[in-house]
Every structure is written in C-alpha cells, then in structure tokens.
Amino acid sequence: MGDMRRTFTKRSDELDLSPQSTVTQHNGTKPIGTTQRQTLAMSKTNGNQHEKTGRTSASRSAKRLAMTRSRLSASLASRLAHMTRLPRLQRLPRFGLSSGASLRVSSILPLFLSLFLSAFLSGCFFSFGTGGLTISGGTNPDSGTSVTPCFEDGCAEKVTIATVGDAENLIFTSTGRLFVTGGQNVFEITKDSGGNFVSTVVSAASCNFTGLAILQNTLFAACFDGTLWAGSLSQTPFRLNTIATIAGVNAGNGLVDGPDGNTLYLVNGPTGNTPRIVRIRLNPSLITQVQSSSDWLTSGLSFPNGLQRRGSTLFYSDSDTGSLGRIRSVPILGDGNPGTVTLVASFNSLPDDFTFIGNDIATALYSTGQIARINPSTGQTTQVTGMNRFDSPSQVRLAQGPMFRSGDLLVTEKGIIGENISTVGNRLTLYRTR
C-alpha cells in the first residue's frame, strides 16, 4: 500500500454554495480553589531542544504509530459499542463525544467511522484516558524584538514554554497577557523577575476547556460540556467562573467575539447532537450575563472545530469525507443572519484552530503534526512544516510582546488525546525563528 502517512497536498480555491434555545444563568460563583503555581527555571534551550532528527526520529515515530494503531484495534470497537453504558463519556477532542451525545451515536456512526479511517491513514492519533496535571516553565531570551514568522523546519527551533495537559487553545490580550486552555484548567502564562515563565491556574474549577475570546476587558472560556466561563481582566487575582450553561451544546469548542461588542459565537462540534455555530447574546451593561442563545448556522458544516473572525466574516475549520480538512467562511449580514458559506481552502489533514497573520491564515494541522500558512484568496498553502514536527498541534498564533518577540509563533501541542502527563504533547511551544 506504500506509505500510509501521505504527504500534505495543496489544493486550489473552491466554492461551496451550499431558532432558539434556552440559557441557564449561574448567579453565584463556585468556590475558588487554591491557585496552583509552580515555576521551573530552565537553562537556555538550544536549537535542538524537543527536536527529533535522523533515524532516531523515524524510529520513535514508527514505534508511536505502531503503539497507537495497536491500541486502536484493541479498544476502538468495544468503546464505540459500549458508549451508552459509560457513566461519563470522555470526549475525543477533534471528534469529541459528550455524555449528552451517547444516544445519538448511531446516527453519526457511519460518517464518523469513515472520517476516522481517513484521518488514521493520514497519520492522526487517537487515544483515551485521563491523567494528572503538571506545570513547567522555560525562558525566552529575545522578548521585545521582531522577526519574520517561520512555517518551515529549517528556519525555526522549538522551545517549551509551559507544560499544559491536553493543551488546546491560546489567546493574547491587547496588553500582552497570555492565557492557555487545557483538558482540565485554564492557565495564565507570566514571566518572573528571573526571566522564567510561570504557569498559574486561573479557572475556579476543573473542566475540559476549549475556545477563548475577549470582550469588554473580560476573558471568556468555553468548556466542552456546554458551560461558559468568564472573568474580568481587571480583577486581582484573576479568576474564571461559570456564568451560564448553554442549552443544547454538548460539544462546546471554538469561541470568538462578534463585531457588535456584546455577542459571542460558539462552535458545537466536531460532533454532538447537531454540528452548528451558536450565537450567544450578552448584556451590554453586564457583559458576564447571558441574555439568550440560538442556533446561528446549521448548514454548511460537517465536523466544525476552530472559529475566528475577521471584520464581519466568521471563518471556521471543518472536515468531511470529501476532503479531510477545510476552512470555510460565512459573513454576518446586516440583519445579523448568516450569509452564504464559502470554501476558503482544502487539504489532506484534520485542521484544528487557526489565526490570521496579515492577510494569511495560520492553521494547526492536527492529524499530520504540522502548522501551515495559507493564502485565503487562492486557497494555496504558501508555507508548511514537515509532518510530525509537532505532537498533534491544536492552535498556532503569533507571539506578542512584551514577553515574546513579535513574529515568533506559539503552538499548543495536544499530543495523545485525553492523556495529560506524558512528554508527547501536553505543552505550549514557542516556534522561535532562528
């Protein structure tokens, strides 16, 4: 059959022409747990740190692939067959299934298995399980300067900034504060007086955190179980607490702010009761109070995942059996309704979240372990790293001062899904231009 882990291909631009739910408001706040904080000073990382080269890299990749396929063949069938009997269903990020979706597995199973097989042959890794939480930090000697972003192997090196179990997403504030989500907590990444990075848990309780957005100096975080969390960036110490449960959302994922300043858009996917984008209206006078939620986009989606906005247009990553990876766009019309869904780019890898760099799109290609730069006008990939450069990356974003050089990249590496403690993924990585 040849090499089943086929190479990344570039595709030209294509065109795809293709109600209301309730909200439970949480008036109180959950007890604030003790902030977990740990600083590990690390020596300056050389250019080869966390990089595997030559025969060692090939051997480890082959062993990991063999181990993963062995686990899958032994456990996947039984897990799918017995999903409804699990007391609490662990989600598969990128193909997550929550407890509320267990009774609907039969309706999506044929498509799910088809997509799973395609992803597996492309090099996607799946696993189950839970683990503990560890936190670590590194140093960056070049903060405050500016460089050109690198999306290839030879022009940048990997530097671990922090250990984040089941790392998922990241966001910068306008002042350069950095927040990262993981499978159990949300972290703020800071720098101490010695130049070491510090990871501090800022979520008041554990949850499977996913998307992040900022509105009116308030950080919002989505959790896969459908809860929405928020905290004022002005409060000291900063804390995220549950503010609402969005009814009908059982696979909360990508999250982005709307152009009007008091609306959020949330992806329910990649799987769930109905893959869709939900609009959440907030009280302009009290931004942490949810007024209503409703299904905003229910067509033109298969397995939606990441979500970003440019102006009045939303962009989202998606997957289907026709093409393993897609990025689509949909405008927000003057009346607030969605316009026509348009295909922006296609590629042979499962995409996760993404961001904008100038006029281009920077995306994490989850199943092939790559990050890529895409020209949305042509749909062409202009730069891409080699396969397995990263351990199942879930987001890539431009670094920002004052902690980092402008132009370097930050990548969340998820690693083995649901596993929180190994050195395979579970980290925030600086992709530092040489």
Coordinates of C-alpha atoms in Angstrom, one line a residue:
M1 CA 0.0 0.0 0.0
G2 CA 3.0 2.3 0.3
D3 CA 3.4 5.0 2.9
M4 CA 0.0 5.3 4.6
R5 CA 1.1 8.6 6.2
R6 CA 0.7 10.5 3.0
T7 CA 2.3 13.9 2.4
F8 CA 0.5 17.2 2.8
T9 CA -1.0 18.4 -0.5
K10 CA -2.1 21.8 -1.7
R11 CA -5.4 22.4 -3.2
S12 CA -6.8 25.4 -5.2
D13 CA -9.7 27.5 -4.1
E14 CA -13.2 26.1 -4.4
L15 CA -16.6 27.5 -3.9
D16 CA -19.3 25.7 -1.8
L17 CA -22.8 27.2 -2.2
S18 CA -24.5 25.5 -0.1
P19 CA -34.4 29.4 16.3
Q20 CA -33.9 29.4 19.7
S21 CA -32.5 27.5 22.8
T22 CA -32.6 28.5 26.5
V23 CA -29.8 29.5 28.8
T24 CA -29.3 28.6 32.4
Q25 CA -27.7 31.5 34.2
H26 CA -25.4 30.9 37.2
N27 CA -25.9 33.8 39.6
G28 CA -23.4 32.6 42.1
T29 CA -19.8 31.7 41.8
K30 CA -18.2 28.4 42.5
P31 CA -15.8 28.2 45.4
I32 CA -12.4 29.4 44.3
G33 CA -9.8 26.6 44.6
T34 CA -6.3 27.2 45.7
T35 CA -4.2 28.6 42.8
Q36 CA -1.7 26.0 41.7
R37 CA 1.5 27.6 40.8
Q38 CA 4.9 26.2 40.1
T39 CA 7.9 27.7 38.4
L40 CA 10.7 25.5 37.0
A41 CA 13.7 27.5 35.9
M42 CA 15.2 26.1 32.7
S43 CA 18.5 26.8 31.2
K44 CA 18.5 28.5 27.8
T45 CA 17.2 26.0 25.4
N46 CA 19.5 25.2 22.4
G47 CA 18.3 24.9 18.9
N48 CA 17.8 21.1 19.1
Q49 CA 15.6 21.0 22.2
H50 CA 12.5 19.0 21.7
E51 CA 13.5 18.2 18.1
K52 CA 14.0 14.6 16.9
T53 CA 16.1 14.1 13.8
G54 CA 17.5 11.4 11.6
R55 CA 17.0 7.7 12.3
T56 CA 16.0 8.4 16.0
S57 CA 13.0 10.5 14.9
A58 CA 12.0 7.9 12.3
S59 CA 12.3 5.1 14.9
R60 CA 10.3 6.9 17.5
S61 CA 7.6 7.9 15.1
A62 CA 7.2 4.3 13.8
K63 CA 7.0 3.0 17.3
R64 CA 4.5 5.6 18.4
L65 CA 2.4 4.9 15.3
A66 CA 2.5 1.1 15.9
M67 CA 1.6 1.6 19.5
T68 CA -1.3 3.9 18.7
R69 CA -2.7 1.6 16.0
S70 CA -2.4 -1.4 18.3
R71 CA -4.4 0.4 21.0
L72 CA -7.0 1.4 18.5
S73 CA -7.5 -2.0 17.0
A74 CA -7.9 -3.5 20.5
S75 CA -10.1 -0.8 22.0
L76 CA -12.0 1.3 19.5
A77 CA -14.7 -1.2 18.5
S78 CA -15.5 -2.1 22.1
R79 CA -15.5 1.5 23.2
L80 CA -17.9 2.6 20.4
A81 CA -20.1 -0.4 21.1
H82 CA -20.4 0.3 24.8
M83 CA -20.5 4.1 24.8
T84 CA -24.1 4.4 26.2
R85 CA -23.0 2.3 29.2
L86 CA -20.2 4.6 30.3
P87 CA -21.1 6.7 33.3
R88 CA -19.2 9.6 31.9
L89 CA -18.0 9.7 28.4
Q90 CA -14.5 11.1 27.9
R91 CA -14.5 13.3 24.8
L92 CA -12.2 12.8 21.9
P93 CA -11.1 16.3 21.2
R94 CA -11.4 17.0 17.5
F95 CA -14.1 14.2 17.5
G96 CA -15.4 14.7 21.0
L97 CA -18.4 12.9 22.3
S98 CA -20.0 14.1 25.5
S99 CA -22.5 12.2 27.7
G100 CA -25.4 14.1 26.1
A101 CA -24.4 12.7 22.7
S102 CA -24.4 9.0 23.6
L103 CA -27.9 8.3 22.5
R104 CA -27.2 9.8 19.1
V105 CA -24.1 7.8 18.2
S106 CA -25.9 5.5 15.9
S107 CA -27.0 8.4 13.6
I108 CA -23.4 9.6 13.0
L109 CA -21.5 6.4 13.4
P110 CA -21.2 5.6 9.6
L111 CA -19.8 9.0 8.8
F112 CA -17.7 9.1 11.9
L113 CA -16.0 5.7 11.1
S114 CA -15.4 6.8 7.5
L115 CA -13.8 10.0 8.6
F116 CA -11.9 8.3 11.4
L117 CA -10.4 5.8 8.9
S118 CA -9.3 8.6 6.5
A119 CA -7.8 10.6 9.4
F120 CA -6.0 7.5 10.7
L121 CA -4.4 6.8 7.3
S122 CA -3.2 10.4 7.2
G123 CA -1.4 9.9 10.5
C124 CA -4.0 11.0 13.0
F125 CA -3.5 9.7 16.6
F126 CA -6.4 8.8 18.9
S127 CA -6.3 7.6 22.5
F128 CA -8.4 7.6 25.6
G129 CA -7.7 8.2 29.3
T130 CA -7.1 10.8 31.9
G131 CA -4.1 12.0 33.7
G132 CA -2.7 14.4 36.3
L133 CA -1.7 18.0 35.8
T134 CA 1.9 19.2 35.6
I135 CA 3.1 22.8 35.1
S136 CA 6.6 23.9 33.9
G137 CA 8.3 26.9 32.5
G138 CA 11.1 27.9 30.2
T139 CA 12.9 31.1 29.2
N140 CA 12.9 33.3 26.1
P141 CA 16.0 35.5 25.8
D142 CA 14.7 37.5 22.8
S143 CA 11.5 39.1 24.1
G144 CA 10.6 42.6 22.8
T145 CA 12.2 42.3 19.3
S146 CA 10.6 41.5 15.9
V147 CA 11.2 38.7 13.4
T148 CA 9.5 37.1 10.4
P149 CA 7.2 34.1 11.2
C150 CA 8.5 30.8 10.1
F151 CA 6.3 27.9 8.9
E152 CA 9.1 25.6 7.8
D153 CA 11.5 23.2 9.5
G154 CA 14.9 24.8 8.8
C155 CA 14.1 28.4 9.9
A156 CA 12.9 27.9 13.5
E157 CA 13.5 25.9 16.6
K158 CA 11.1 24.6 19.2
V159 CA 11.3 25.8 22.8
T160 CA 8.9 24.5 25.5
I161 CA 7.3 27.4 27.4
A162 CA 5.0 25.5 29.7
T163 CA 3.5 22.1 30.4
V164 CA -0.2 22.2 29.7
G165 CA -2.1 18.9 30.0
D166 CA -4.2 18.2 26.8
A167 CA -3.2 21.7 25.5
E168 CA -6.0 23.2 23.4
N169 CA -6.0 26.9 22.7
L170 CA -4.4 30.3 23.5
I171 CA -5.1 34.0 23.3
F172 CA -3.3 37.2 24.0
T173 CA -4.9 40.3 25.5
S174 CA -4.2 43.7 23.9
T175 CA -1.5 44.3 26.6
G176 CA 0.3 41.0 26.0
R177 CA -1.2 38.8 28.8
L178 CA -1.3 35.2 27.6
F179 CA -3.9 32.6 28.5
V180 CA -3.9 28.9 27.5
T181 CA -6.7 26.2 27.8
G182 CA -6.1 22.6 28.6
G183 CA -8.2 19.5 29.3
Q184 CA -8.5 20.3 32.9
N185 CA -7.7 24.0 33.5
V186 CA -7.1 27.5 32.1
F187 CA -3.6 28.9 32.7
E188 CA -2.1 32.4 32.6
I189 CA 1.5 32.4 31.5
T190 CA 3.6 35.1 33.0
K191 CA 7.3 35.9 33.5
D192 CA 9.1 36.2 36.8
S193 CA 12.0 38.6 37.6
G194 CA 14.5 36.0 36.5
G195 CA 13.0 35.7 33.0
N196 CA 11.4 32.3 33.7
F197 CA 7.9 31.5 32.5
V198 CA 5.3 30.8 35.2
S199 CA 2.0 28.9 34.6
T200 CA -0.8 29.8 37.0
V201 CA -4.2 28.0 37.1
V202 CA -6.9 30.7 36.8
S203 CA -10.0 28.6 36.5
A204 CA -12.0 28.2 39.7
A205 CA -12.7 24.5 39.0
S206 CA -11.7 21.8 36.5
C207 CA -13.4 21.5 33.1
N208 CA -12.4 20.3 29.6
F209 CA -11.7 23.9 28.4
T210 CA -11.6 24.7 24.7
G211 CA -12.1 28.1 23.0
L212 CA -11.2 31.6 24.3
A213 CA -12.5 35.0 23.5
I214 CA -12.2 38.6 24.9
L215 CA -15.0 41.2 25.1
Q216 CA -15.1 44.4 27.1
N217 CA -11.9 43.6 29.1
T218 CA -13.4 40.2 30.0
L219 CA -12.0 36.8 29.2
F220 CA -14.5 34.1 28.1
A221 CA -13.7 30.4 28.0
A222 CA -15.8 27.6 26.6
C223 CA -16.0 24.2 28.1
F224 CA -16.8 21.1 26.2
D225 CA -19.8 20.3 28.4
G226 CA -21.6 23.5 27.2
T227 CA -20.8 25.7 30.2
L228 CA -19.5 29.3 29.5
W229 CA -16.9 30.8 31.9
A230 CA -15.8 34.4 32.3
G231 CA -13.7 36.7 34.4
S232 CA -12.8 40.4 34.4
L233 CA -9.2 41.0 33.4
S234 CA -9.1 43.9 35.9
Q235 CA -9.7 41.7 38.9
T236 CA -6.8 40.7 41.1
P237 CA -6.2 37.8 41.4
F238 CA -7.8 36.9 38.1
R239 CA -10.3 34.1 38.2
L240 CA -12.6 32.4 35.7
N241 CA -16.0 31.2 37.0
T242 CA -19.0 29.6 35.3
I243 CA -21.6 32.1 34.2
A244 CA -24.0 30.0 32.2
T245 CA -24.9 26.7 30.7
I246 CA -25.8 27.0 27.0
A247 CA -28.7 24.5 26.5
G248 CA -28.3 22.0 23.7
V249 CA -24.5 22.5 23.5
N250 CA -22.7 19.2 24.3
A251 CA -19.5 19.8 22.3
G252 CA -18.5 23.4 23.0
N253 CA -15.3 24.2 21.1
G254 CA -14.2 27.2 19.0
L255 CA -15.2 30.6 20.5
V256 CA -15.0 34.1 19.1
D257 CA -16.3 37.6 19.8
G258 CA -18.8 39.2 17.5
P259 CA -18.3 42.6 15.8
D260 CA -21.1 44.3 17.8
G261 CA -19.1 44.0 21.1
N262 CA -21.7 42.1 23.1
T263 CA -22.1 38.8 21.2
L264 CA -20.2 35.5 21.2
Y265 CA -20.2 32.7 18.6
L266 CA -19.6 29.2 19.8
V267 CA -19.0 26.0 17.7
N268 CA -20.9 22.9 18.8
G269 CA -18.6 20.3 17.3
P270 CA -16.8 18.4 15.8
T271 CA -19.5 16.0 17.0
G272 CA -22.5 16.5 19.2
N273 CA -26.3 16.5 18.9
T274 CA -26.1 18.8 15.9
P275 CA -22.9 20.4 14.5
R276 CA -23.6 24.1 14.4
I277 CA -22.5 27.6 15.4
V278 CA -24.4 29.1 18.2
R279 CA -24.9 32.8 18.8
I280 CA -24.8 34.0 22.4
R281 CA -26.1 37.4 23.3
L282 CA -24.7 39.2 26.3
N283 CA -26.0 42.0 28.4
P284 CA -24.1 45.2 27.2
S285 CA -24.4 46.7 30.7
L286 CA -23.2 43.5 32.4
I287 CA -21.1 41.6 29.9
T288 CA -20.9 38.4 32.1
Q289 CA -24.7 38.0 32.0
V290 CA -26.0 35.8 29.1
Q291 CA -29.3 37.1 27.8
S292 CA -30.1 34.4 25.2
S293 CA -28.6 31.9 22.8
S294 CA -29.8 30.5 19.5
D295 CA -28.6 28.4 16.6
W296 CA -27.0 30.7 14.1
L297 CA -25.6 28.4 11.4
T298 CA -26.7 24.8 11.0
S299 CA -26.0 24.1 7.3
G300 CA -22.6 24.0 5.5
L301 CA -21.0 22.3 8.5
S302 CA -19.9 18.7 8.9
F303 CA -17.4 18.5 11.8
P304 CA -16.7 22.1 12.7
N305 CA -13.9 22.9 15.1
G306 CA -11.9 26.1 15.3
L307 CA -13.6 29.5 14.9
Q308 CA -12.2 33.0 14.2
R309 CA -13.5 36.4 12.9
R310 CA -12.1 39.0 10.5
G311 CA -14.3 42.1 10.4
S312 CA -17.9 40.9 9.9
T313 CA -17.0 37.5 8.5
L314 CA -16.6 34.3 10.5
F315 CA -14.1 31.6 9.5
Y316 CA -14.3 28.0 10.8
S317 CA -12.3 24.8 10.3
D318 CA -14.2 21.7 9.2
S319 CA -13.8 18.2 8.0
D320 CA -15.8 15.8 5.9
T321 CA -15.5 12.7 3.8
G322 CA -14.9 14.7 0.6
S323 CA -11.8 16.4 1.9
L324 CA -10.2 15.7 5.2
G325 CA -9.6 19.4 6.0
R326 CA -11.4 22.5 5.1
I327 CA -11.6 26.2 6.1
R328 CA -14.8 27.9 5.3
S329 CA -16.1 31.4 5.7
V330 CA -19.6 32.9 6.3
P331 CA -20.4 36.6 6.5
I332 CA -22.5 38.1 9.3
L333 CA -25.2 40.1 7.3
G334 CA -26.6 43.5 8.3
D335 CA -29.6 41.8 9.9
G336 CA -27.4 39.5 12.0
N337 CA -28.2 36.4 10.0
P338 CA -25.5 34.3 8.2
G339 CA -24.8 34.8 4.5
T340 CA -23.5 32.2 2.0
V341 CA -20.9 29.7 3.2
T342 CA -17.8 29.8 1.0
L343 CA -14.9 27.3 0.9
V344 CA -11.6 29.0 1.5
A345 CA -9.1 26.1 1.4
S346 CA -8.9 22.3 1.4
F347 CA -6.0 20.0 2.5
N348 CA -5.4 16.4 3.4
S349 CA -5.1 16.8 7.2
L350 CA -7.5 17.4 10.0
P351 CA -7.4 21.1 10.9
D352 CA -7.9 22.4 14.4
D353 CA -7.9 26.0 15.3
F354 CA -6.2 28.8 13.4
T355 CA -5.5 32.5 13.4
F356 CA -4.8 35.4 11.0
I357 CA -1.3 36.7 10.1
G358 CA -1.7 39.8 7.9
N359 CA -3.9 38.6 5.0
D360 CA -3.0 35.0 5.5
I361 CA -4.4 32.2 7.7
A362 CA -2.1 30.3 10.0
T363 CA -3.6 26.9 10.9
A364 CA -2.7 23.9 13.1
L365 CA -2.9 20.6 11.1
Y366 CA -3.8 18.3 13.9
S367 CA -3.6 14.8 12.3
T368 CA -0.3 15.3 10.4
G369 CA 1.6 17.3 13.1
Q370 CA 2.1 20.4 11.1
I371 CA 1.5 24.1 11.0
A372 CA 0.8 25.9 7.7
R373 CA 0.4 29.3 6.2
I374 CA -2.5 29.7 3.7
N375 CA -3.4 32.4 1.3
P376 CA -7.2 32.7 1.6
S377 CA -7.5 34.5 -1.7
T378 CA -6.2 31.5 -3.7
G379 CA -6.6 28.6 -1.2
Q380 CA -2.9 27.8 -1.7
T381 CA -0.6 26.8 1.1
T382 CA 2.4 29.1 0.9
Q383 CA 4.5 27.5 3.8
V384 CA 4.1 24.3 5.8
T385 CA 6.4 22.4 8.2
G386 CA 7.3 18.8 7.8
M387 CA 5.0 16.1 9.1
N388 CA 5.1 15.3 12.8
R389 CA 7.1 18.5 13.5
F390 CA 4.6 19.0 16.4
D391 CA 2.7 16.5 18.5
S392 CA -0.9 16.9 17.3
P393 CA -1.0 20.7 17.3
S394 CA -4.3 22.3 18.2
Q395 CA -3.7 26.1 17.7
V396 CA -1.0 28.3 16.3
R397 CA -0.8 32.1 17.0
L398 CA 1.6 34.9 16.6
A399 CA 3.6 35.6 19.7
Q400 CA 3.3 39.1 21.2
G401 CA 5.4 41.4 23.4
P402 CA 6.4 42.2 25.9
M403 CA 7.1 38.5 26.8
F404 CA 7.9 37.4 23.3
R405 CA 9.4 38.6 20.1
S406 CA 6.8 39.8 17.6
G407 CA 6.7 37.3 14.7
D408 CA 7.6 34.2 16.6
L409 CA 4.9 31.6 16.8
L410 CA 3.2 29.9 19.8
V411 CA 1.7 26.4 19.3
T412 CA -0.4 24.3 21.6
E413 CA 0.6 20.7 21.2
K414 CA -2.1 18.4 22.5
G415 CA -0.3 15.0 22.0
I416 CA -2.2 11.8 22.8
I417 CA -5.9 12.7 23.2
G418 CA -7.1 12.7 26.8
E419 CA -3.6 11.9 28.2
N420 CA -2.3 14.7 30.4
I421 CA 1.1 13.8 31.8
S422 CA 3.5 12.4 29.2
T423 CA 6.1 14.3 27.2
V424 CA 4.2 13.6 24.0
G425 CA 2.4 16.9 23.5
N426 CA 0.9 18.4 26.7
R427 CA 2.8 21.6 26.2
L428 CA 2.8 25.2 25.0
T429 CA 5.7 25.6 22.5
L430 CA 7.5 28.6 21.1
Y431 CA 8.4 28.2 17.5
R432 CA 11.3 30.6 17.5
T433 CA 12.6 32.0 14.2
R434 CA 16.4 31.4 14.0

